[in-house]
PDB file of C-alpha atoms in Angstrom:
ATOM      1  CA  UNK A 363       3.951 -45.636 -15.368  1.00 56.00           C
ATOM      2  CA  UNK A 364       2.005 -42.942 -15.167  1.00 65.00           C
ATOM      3  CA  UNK A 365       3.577 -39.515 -16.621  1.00 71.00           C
ATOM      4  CA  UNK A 366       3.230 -36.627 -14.309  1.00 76.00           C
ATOM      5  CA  UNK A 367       1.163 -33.831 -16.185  1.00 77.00           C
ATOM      6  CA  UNK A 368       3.030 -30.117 -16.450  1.00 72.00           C
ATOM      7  CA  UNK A 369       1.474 -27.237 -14.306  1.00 70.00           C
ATOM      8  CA  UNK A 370      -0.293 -25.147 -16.116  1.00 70.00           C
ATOM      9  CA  UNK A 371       1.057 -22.346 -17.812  1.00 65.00           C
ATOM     10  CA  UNK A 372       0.508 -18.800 -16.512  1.00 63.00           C
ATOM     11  CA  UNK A 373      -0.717 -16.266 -18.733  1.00 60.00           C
ATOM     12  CA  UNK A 374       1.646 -13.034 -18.982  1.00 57.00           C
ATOM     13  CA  UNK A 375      -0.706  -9.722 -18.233  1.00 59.00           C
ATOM     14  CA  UNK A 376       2.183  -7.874 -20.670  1.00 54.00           C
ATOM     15  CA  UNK A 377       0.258  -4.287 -19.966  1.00 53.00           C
ATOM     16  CA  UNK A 378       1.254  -4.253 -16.845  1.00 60.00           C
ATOM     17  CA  UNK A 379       5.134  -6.005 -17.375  1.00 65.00           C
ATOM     18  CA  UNK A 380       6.987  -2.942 -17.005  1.00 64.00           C
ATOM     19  CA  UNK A 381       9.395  -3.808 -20.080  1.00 66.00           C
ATOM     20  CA  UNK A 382       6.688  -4.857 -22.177  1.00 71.00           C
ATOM     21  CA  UNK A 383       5.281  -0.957 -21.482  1.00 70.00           C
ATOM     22  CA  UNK A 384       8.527   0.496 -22.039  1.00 72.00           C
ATOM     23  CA  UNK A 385       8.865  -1.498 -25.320  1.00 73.00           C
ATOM     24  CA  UNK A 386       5.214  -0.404 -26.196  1.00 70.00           C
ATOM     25  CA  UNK A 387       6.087   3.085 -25.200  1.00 70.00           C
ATOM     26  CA  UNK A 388       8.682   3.372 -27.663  1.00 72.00           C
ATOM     27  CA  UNK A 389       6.975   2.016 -30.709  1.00 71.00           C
ATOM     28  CA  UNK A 390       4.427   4.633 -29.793  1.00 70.00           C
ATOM     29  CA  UNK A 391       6.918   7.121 -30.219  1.00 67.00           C
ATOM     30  CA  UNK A 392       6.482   8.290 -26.479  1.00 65.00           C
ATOM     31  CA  UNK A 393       8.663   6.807 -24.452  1.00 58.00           C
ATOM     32  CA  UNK A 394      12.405   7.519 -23.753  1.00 54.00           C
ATOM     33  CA  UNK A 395      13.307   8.659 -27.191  1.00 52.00           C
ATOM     34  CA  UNK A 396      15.248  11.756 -28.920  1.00 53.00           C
ATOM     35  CA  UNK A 397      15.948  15.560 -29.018  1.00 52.00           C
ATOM     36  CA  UNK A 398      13.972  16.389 -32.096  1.00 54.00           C
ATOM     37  CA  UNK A 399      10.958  16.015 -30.148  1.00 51.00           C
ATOM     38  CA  UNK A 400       9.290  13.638 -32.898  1.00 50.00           C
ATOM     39  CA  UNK A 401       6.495  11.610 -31.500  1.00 47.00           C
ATOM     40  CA  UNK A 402       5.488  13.805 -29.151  1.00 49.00           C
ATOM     41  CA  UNK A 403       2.186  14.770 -31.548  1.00 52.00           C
ATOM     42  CA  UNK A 404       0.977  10.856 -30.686  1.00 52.00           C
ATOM     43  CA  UNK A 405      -2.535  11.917 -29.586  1.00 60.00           C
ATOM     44  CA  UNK A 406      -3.524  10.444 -26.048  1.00 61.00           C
ATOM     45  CA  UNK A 407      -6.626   8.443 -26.762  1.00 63.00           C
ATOM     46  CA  UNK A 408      -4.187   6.138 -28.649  1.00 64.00           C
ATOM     47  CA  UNK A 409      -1.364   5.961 -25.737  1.00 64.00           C
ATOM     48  CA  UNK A 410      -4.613   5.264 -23.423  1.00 65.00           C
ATOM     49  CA  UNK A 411      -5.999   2.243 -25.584  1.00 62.00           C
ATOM     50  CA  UNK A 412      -2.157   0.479 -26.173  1.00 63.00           C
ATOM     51  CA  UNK A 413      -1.071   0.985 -22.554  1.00 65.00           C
ATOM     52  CA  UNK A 414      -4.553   0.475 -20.707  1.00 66.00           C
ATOM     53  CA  UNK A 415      -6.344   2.878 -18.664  1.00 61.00           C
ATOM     54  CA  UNK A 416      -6.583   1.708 -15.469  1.00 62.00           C
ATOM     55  CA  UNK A 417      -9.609   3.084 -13.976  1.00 63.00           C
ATOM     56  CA  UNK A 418      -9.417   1.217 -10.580  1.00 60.00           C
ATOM     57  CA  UNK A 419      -6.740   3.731  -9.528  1.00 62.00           C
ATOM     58  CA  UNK A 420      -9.619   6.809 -10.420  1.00 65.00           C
ATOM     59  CA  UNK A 421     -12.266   5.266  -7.904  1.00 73.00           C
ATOM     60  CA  UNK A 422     -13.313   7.224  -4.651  1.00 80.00           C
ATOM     61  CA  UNK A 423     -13.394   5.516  -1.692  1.00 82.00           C
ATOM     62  CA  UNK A 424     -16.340   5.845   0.650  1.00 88.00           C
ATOM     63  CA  UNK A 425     -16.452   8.991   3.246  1.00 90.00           C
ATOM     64  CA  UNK A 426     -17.175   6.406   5.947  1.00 94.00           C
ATOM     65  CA  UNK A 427     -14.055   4.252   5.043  1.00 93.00           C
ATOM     66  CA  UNK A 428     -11.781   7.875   5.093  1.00 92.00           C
ATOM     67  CA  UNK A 429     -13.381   8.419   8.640  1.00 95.00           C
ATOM     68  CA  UNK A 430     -12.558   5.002  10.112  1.00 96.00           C
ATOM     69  CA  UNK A 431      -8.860   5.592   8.786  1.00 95.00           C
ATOM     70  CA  UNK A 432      -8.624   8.458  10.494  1.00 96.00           C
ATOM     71  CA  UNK A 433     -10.332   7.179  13.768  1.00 97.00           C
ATOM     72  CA  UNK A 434      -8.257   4.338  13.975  1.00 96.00           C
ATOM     73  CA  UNK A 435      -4.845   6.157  13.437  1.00 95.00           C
ATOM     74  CA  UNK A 436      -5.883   8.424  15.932  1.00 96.00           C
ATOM     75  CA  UNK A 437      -6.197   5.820  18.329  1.00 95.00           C
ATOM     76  CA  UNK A 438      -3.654   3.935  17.887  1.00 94.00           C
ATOM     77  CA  UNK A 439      -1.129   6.799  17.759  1.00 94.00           C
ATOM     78  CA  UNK A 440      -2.735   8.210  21.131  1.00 94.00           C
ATOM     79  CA  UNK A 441      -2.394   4.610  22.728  1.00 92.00           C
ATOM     80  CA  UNK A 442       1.174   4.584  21.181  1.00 93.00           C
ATOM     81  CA  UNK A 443       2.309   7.504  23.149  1.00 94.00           C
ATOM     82  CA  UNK A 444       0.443   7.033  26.503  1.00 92.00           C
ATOM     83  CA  UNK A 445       2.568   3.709  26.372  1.00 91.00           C
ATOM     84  CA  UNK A 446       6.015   5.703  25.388  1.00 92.00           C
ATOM     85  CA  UNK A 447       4.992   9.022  28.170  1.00 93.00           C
ATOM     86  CA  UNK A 448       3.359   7.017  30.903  1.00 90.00           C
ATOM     87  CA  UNK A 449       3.552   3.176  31.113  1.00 88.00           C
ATOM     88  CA  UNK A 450       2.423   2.600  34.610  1.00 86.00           C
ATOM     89  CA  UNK A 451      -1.041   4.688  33.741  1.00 85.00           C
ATOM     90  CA  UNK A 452      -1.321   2.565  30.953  1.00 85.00           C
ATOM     91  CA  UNK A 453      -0.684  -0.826  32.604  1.00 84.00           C
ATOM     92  CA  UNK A 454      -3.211  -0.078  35.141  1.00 83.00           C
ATOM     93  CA  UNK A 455      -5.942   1.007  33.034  1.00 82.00           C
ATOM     94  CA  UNK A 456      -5.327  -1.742  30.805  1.00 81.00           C
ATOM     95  CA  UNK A 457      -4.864  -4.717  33.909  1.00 79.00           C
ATOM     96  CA  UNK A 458      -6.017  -3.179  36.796  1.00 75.00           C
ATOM     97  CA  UNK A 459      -3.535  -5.246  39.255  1.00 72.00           C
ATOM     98  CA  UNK A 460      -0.261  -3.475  40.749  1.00 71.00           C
ATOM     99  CA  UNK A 461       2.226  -1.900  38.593  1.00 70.00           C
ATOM    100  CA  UNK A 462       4.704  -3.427  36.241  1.00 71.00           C
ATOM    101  CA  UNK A 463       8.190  -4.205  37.384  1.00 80.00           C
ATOM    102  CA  UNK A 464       9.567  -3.192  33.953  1.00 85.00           C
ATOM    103  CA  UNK A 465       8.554  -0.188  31.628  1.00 87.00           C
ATOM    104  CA  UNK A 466      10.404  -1.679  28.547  1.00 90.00           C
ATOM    105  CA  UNK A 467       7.765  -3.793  27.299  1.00 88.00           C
ATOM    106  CA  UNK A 468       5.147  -1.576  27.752  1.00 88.00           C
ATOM    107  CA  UNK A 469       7.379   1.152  25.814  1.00 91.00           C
ATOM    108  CA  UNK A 470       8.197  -1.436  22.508  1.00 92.00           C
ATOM    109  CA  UNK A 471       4.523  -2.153  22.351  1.00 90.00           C
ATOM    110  CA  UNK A 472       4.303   1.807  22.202  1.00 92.00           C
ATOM    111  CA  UNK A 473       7.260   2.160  19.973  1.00 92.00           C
ATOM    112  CA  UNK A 474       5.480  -0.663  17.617  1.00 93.00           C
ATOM    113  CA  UNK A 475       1.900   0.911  17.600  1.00 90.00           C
ATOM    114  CA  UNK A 476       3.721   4.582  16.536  1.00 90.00           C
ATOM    115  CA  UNK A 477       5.525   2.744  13.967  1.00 88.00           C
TER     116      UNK A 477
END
């Protein structure tokens, strides 16, 4: 018989468990605590090296990639209401054969793209 082998454990990232921050918090005197205003005078760097700085949330993203976001919304929100104001335009451009039967299709798919 062979035993089955356990999976292997996952390691707990406790700086970024919220009640392991809260709980770190409060032994650093900043977090939650009373009306006297004690531990308020806990200087920064300290709070900084217990709780992490998190430095990925500081980095720029690149003009070009701010550009595309806006290019791309733009589109799609200009698509989205040619399909809600005029359908029929829409279907033709997009098929080129007769018009559609039904505009409710072609106004979800605009509803969806606005969304």
């Amino acid at each position: 018989m062979a035993a089955k082998q356990p999976p292997p454990l996952m390691k707990k990232h406790s700086q970024t468990d919220l009640v392991s921050r809260l709980k770190t918090r409060k032994i650093l005197g900043v977090g939650g605590g009373g009306d006297d205003g004690a531990g308020q005078q806990v200087h920064r760097s300290k709070i900084s090296q217990v709780l992490g700085n998190e430095i990925k949330f500081a980095v720029r993203e690149p003009l070009g990639l701010r550009v595309w976001q806006l290019v791309s919304a733009v589109m799609f929100s200009g698509v989205a209401i040619m399909a809600l104001a005029f359908p029929d335009q829409l279907y033709d451009a997009i098929f080129e054969e007769e018009s559609v039967s039904s505009k409710t299709p072609i106004r979800l798919y605009g509803g969806a793209l606005l969304s």
